[in-house]
Coordinates of C-alpha atoms in Angstrom, one line a residue:
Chain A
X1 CA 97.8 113.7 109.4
X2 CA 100.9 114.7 111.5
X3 CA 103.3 117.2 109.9
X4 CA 107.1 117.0 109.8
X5 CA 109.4 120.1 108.7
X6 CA 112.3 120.4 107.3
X7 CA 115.0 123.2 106.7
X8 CA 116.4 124.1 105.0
X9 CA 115.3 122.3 101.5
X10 CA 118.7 122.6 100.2
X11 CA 121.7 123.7 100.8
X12 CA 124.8 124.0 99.4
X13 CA 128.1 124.7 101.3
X14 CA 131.8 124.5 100.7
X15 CA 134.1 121.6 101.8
X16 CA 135.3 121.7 105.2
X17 CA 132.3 123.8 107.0
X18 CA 129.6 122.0 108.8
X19 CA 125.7 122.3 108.1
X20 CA 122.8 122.4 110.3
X21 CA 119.8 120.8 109.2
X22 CA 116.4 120.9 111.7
X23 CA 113.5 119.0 111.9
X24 CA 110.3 119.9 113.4
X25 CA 106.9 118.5 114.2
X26 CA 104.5 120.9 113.7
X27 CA 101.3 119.8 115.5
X28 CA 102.5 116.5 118.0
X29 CA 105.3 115.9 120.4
X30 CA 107.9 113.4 119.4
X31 CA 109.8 112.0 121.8
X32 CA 112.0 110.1 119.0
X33 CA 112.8 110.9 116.0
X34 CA 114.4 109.1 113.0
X35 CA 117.1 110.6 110.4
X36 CA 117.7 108.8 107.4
X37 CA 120.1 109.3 104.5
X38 CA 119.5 108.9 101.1
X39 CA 122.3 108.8 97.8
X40 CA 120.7 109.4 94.3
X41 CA 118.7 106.6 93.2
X42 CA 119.4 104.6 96.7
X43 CA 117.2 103.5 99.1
X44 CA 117.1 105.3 102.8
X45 CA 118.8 104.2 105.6
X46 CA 118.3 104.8 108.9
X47 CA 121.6 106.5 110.3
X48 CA 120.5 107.2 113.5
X49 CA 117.4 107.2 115.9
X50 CA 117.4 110.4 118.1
X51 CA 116.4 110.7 121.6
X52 CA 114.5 113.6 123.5
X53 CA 116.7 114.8 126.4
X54 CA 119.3 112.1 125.8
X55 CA 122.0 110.8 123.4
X56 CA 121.4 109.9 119.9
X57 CA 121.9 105.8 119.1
X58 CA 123.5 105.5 115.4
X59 CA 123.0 102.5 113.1
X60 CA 126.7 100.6 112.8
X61 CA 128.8 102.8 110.3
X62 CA 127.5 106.1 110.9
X63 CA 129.8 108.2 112.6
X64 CA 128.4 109.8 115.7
X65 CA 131.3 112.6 115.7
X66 CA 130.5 113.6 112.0
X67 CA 126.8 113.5 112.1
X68 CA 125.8 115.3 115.1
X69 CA 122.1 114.8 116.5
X70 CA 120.5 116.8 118.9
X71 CA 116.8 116.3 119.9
X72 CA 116.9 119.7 122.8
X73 CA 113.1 119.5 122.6
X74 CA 109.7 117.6 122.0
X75 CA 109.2 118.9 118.7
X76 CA 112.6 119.8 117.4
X77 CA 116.0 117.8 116.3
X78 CA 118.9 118.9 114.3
X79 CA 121.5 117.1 112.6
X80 CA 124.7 118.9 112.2
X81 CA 126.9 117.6 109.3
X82 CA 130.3 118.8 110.5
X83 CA 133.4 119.1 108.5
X84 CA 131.2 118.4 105.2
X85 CA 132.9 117.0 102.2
X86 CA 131.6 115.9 98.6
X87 CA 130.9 112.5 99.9
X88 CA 128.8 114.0 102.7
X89 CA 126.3 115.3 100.0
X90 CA 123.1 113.6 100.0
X91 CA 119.9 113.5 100.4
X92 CA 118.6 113.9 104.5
X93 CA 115.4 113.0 106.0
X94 CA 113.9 113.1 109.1
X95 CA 111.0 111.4 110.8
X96 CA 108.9 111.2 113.6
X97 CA 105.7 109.9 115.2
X98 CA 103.6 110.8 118.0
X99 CA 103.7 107.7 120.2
X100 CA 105.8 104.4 119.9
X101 CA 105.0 102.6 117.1
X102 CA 102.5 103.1 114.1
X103 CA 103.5 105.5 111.6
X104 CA 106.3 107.6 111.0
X105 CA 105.6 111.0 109.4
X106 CA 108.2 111.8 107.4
X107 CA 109.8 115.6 106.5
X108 CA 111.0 116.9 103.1
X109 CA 113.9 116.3 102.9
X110 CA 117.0 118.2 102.9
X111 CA 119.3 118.2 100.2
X112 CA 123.1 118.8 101.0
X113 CA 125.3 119.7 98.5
X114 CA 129.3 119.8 99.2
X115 CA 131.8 121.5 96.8
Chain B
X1 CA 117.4 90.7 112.2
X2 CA 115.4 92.7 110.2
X3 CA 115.3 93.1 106.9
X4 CA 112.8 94.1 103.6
X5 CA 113.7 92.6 100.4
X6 CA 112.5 94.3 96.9
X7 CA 113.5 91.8 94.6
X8 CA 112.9 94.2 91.1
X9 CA 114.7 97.0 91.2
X10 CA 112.7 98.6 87.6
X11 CA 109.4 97.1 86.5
X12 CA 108.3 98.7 82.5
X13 CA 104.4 98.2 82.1
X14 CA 102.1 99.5 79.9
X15 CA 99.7 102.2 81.1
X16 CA 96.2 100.4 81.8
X17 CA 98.2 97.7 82.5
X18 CA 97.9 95.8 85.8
X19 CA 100.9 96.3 88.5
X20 CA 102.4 94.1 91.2
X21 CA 105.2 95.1 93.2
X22 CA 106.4 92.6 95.3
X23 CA 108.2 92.8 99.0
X24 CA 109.2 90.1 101.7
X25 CA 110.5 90.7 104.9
X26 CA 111.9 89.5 107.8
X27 CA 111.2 90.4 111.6
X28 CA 111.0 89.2 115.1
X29 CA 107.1 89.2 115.2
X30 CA 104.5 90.8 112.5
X31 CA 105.9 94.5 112.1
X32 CA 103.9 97.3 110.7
X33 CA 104.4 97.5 106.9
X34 CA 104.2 100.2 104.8
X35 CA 104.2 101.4 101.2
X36 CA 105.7 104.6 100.1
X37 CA 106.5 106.4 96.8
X38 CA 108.9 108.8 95.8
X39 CA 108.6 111.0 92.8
X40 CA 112.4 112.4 91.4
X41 CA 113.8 114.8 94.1
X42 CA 111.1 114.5 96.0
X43 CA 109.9 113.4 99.5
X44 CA 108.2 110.1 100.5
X45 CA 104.4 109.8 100.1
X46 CA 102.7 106.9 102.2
X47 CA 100.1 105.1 99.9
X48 CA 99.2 102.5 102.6
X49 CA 100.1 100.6 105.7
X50 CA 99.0 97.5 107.6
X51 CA 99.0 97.7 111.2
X52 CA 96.3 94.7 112.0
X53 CA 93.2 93.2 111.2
X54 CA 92.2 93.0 107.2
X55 CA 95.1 91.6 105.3
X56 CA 94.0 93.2 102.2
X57 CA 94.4 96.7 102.8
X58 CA 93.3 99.6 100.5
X59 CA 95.4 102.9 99.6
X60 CA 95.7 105.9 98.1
X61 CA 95.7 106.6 94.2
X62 CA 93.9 103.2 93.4
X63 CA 96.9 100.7 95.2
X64 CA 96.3 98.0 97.5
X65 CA 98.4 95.2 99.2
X66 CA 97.9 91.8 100.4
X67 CA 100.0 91.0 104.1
X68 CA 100.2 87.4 103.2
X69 CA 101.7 86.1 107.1
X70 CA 103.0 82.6 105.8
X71 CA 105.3 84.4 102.5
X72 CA 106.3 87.1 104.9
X73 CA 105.1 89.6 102.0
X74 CA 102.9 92.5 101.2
X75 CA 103.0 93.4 97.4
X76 CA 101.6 96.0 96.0
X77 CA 99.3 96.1 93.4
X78 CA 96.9 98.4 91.2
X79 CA 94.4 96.9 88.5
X80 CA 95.1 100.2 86.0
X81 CA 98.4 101.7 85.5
X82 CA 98.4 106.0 84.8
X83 CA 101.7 107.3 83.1
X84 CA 101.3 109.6 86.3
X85 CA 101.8 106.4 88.7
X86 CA 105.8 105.8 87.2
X87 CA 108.1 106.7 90.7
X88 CA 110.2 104.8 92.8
X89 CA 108.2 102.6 95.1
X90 CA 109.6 101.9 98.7
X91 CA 108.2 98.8 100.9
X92 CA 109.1 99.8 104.6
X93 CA 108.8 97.3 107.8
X94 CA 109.6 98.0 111.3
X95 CA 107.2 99.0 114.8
X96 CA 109.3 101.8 116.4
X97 CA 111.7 102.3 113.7
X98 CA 111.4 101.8 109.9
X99 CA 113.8 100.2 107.7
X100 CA 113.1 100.4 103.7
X101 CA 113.9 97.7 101.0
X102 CA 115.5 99.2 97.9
X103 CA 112.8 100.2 96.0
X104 CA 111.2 99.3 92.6
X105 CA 111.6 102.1 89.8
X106 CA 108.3 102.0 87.8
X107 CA 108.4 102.6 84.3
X108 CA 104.9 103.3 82.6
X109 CA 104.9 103.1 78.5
X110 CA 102.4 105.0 76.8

């Protein structure tokens, strides 16, 4: 199947700074991809669908200016968390799928810490 | 709008035991459904999906699931619990995106 990466796996950073997390698809192009959050022992939800070449759309209550999505390329978006803080610290994952519709191949996960 | 529905949030069975997992949805039209499981701090692992066509569809590690159109649901089910099967288990809906239910934690007693 499709692969999806990740990185970094986790990370840890101090309260106030912002974090970069990338996601990649390693052997397809993916015009869209998906980022999903996920708190300990929660379910994921979608925060935000991003776009190849143009703006990201969020899901109502994410907030585009704190979770910054950038899809620059077919096979690569990053979500920057900026100005972390505790309640920022989560569980991230990313998605993607080779065409519209079917299955989405999912990443890792990235898990953010914030002190 | 759409939305999945996990109604047991921890299920405790016996291993050899039999296991149903149950999930309803609601969409627009028939979306693509999918099963995943998630081991502690780990990522998601797809055990099956439906897309069209059977409505009993077979999966990974023994599970299958019944799309059942008229209940909007597609439980999951295995005839033979292993104490290596206990996770969290994610129903997922959706065409271009995918939204999850809530999950079922699964419990397997020795």
């Amino acid at each position: 199947g499709a692969v999806v990466s990740q990185h970094p796996s986790r990370v840890i950073c101090k309260s106030g700074t912002s974090v970069k997390i990338e996601c990649r698809s390693l052997d397809f192009q993916a015009t869209t991809m998906f980022w999903y959050r996920q708190f300990p022992k929660q379910s994921l939800m979608l925060m935000a669908t991003s776009n190849e070449g143009s703006k990201a759309t969020y899901e109502q209550g994410v907030e585009k200016d704190k979770f910054l999505i950038n899809h620059a390329s077919l096979t690569l978006s990053t979500l920057t968390v900026t100005s972390a803080h505790p309640e920022d610290s989560s569980f991230y994952i990313c998605s993607a799928r080779p065409g519209v519709g079917g299955e989405l191949f999912f990443g890792e996960g990235s898990r953010l810490t914030v002190l | 709008a759409q939305s999945v529905t996990q109604p047991d949030i921890h299920i405790t069975v016996s291993e050899g035991a039999s296991l149903e997992l149950r999930c309803n949805y609601s969409y627009g039209a028939t979306p693509y459904l999918f099963w995943y499981v998630q081991s502690p701090g780990q990522g998601l692992q797809l055990l099956l999906k439906y897309f069209s066509g059977d409505t009993l569809v077979q999966g990974i590690k023994g599970f299958e699931a019944e799309f059942k159109r008229s209940q909007s649901s597609f439980n999951l089910r295995k005839p033979s619990v292993h104490w290596s099967d206990a996770a969290e288990y994610f129903c997922a809906v959706g065409y271009n995106d995918m939204r999850f239910g809530a999950g079922t934690r699964l419990t397997v007693k020795p």
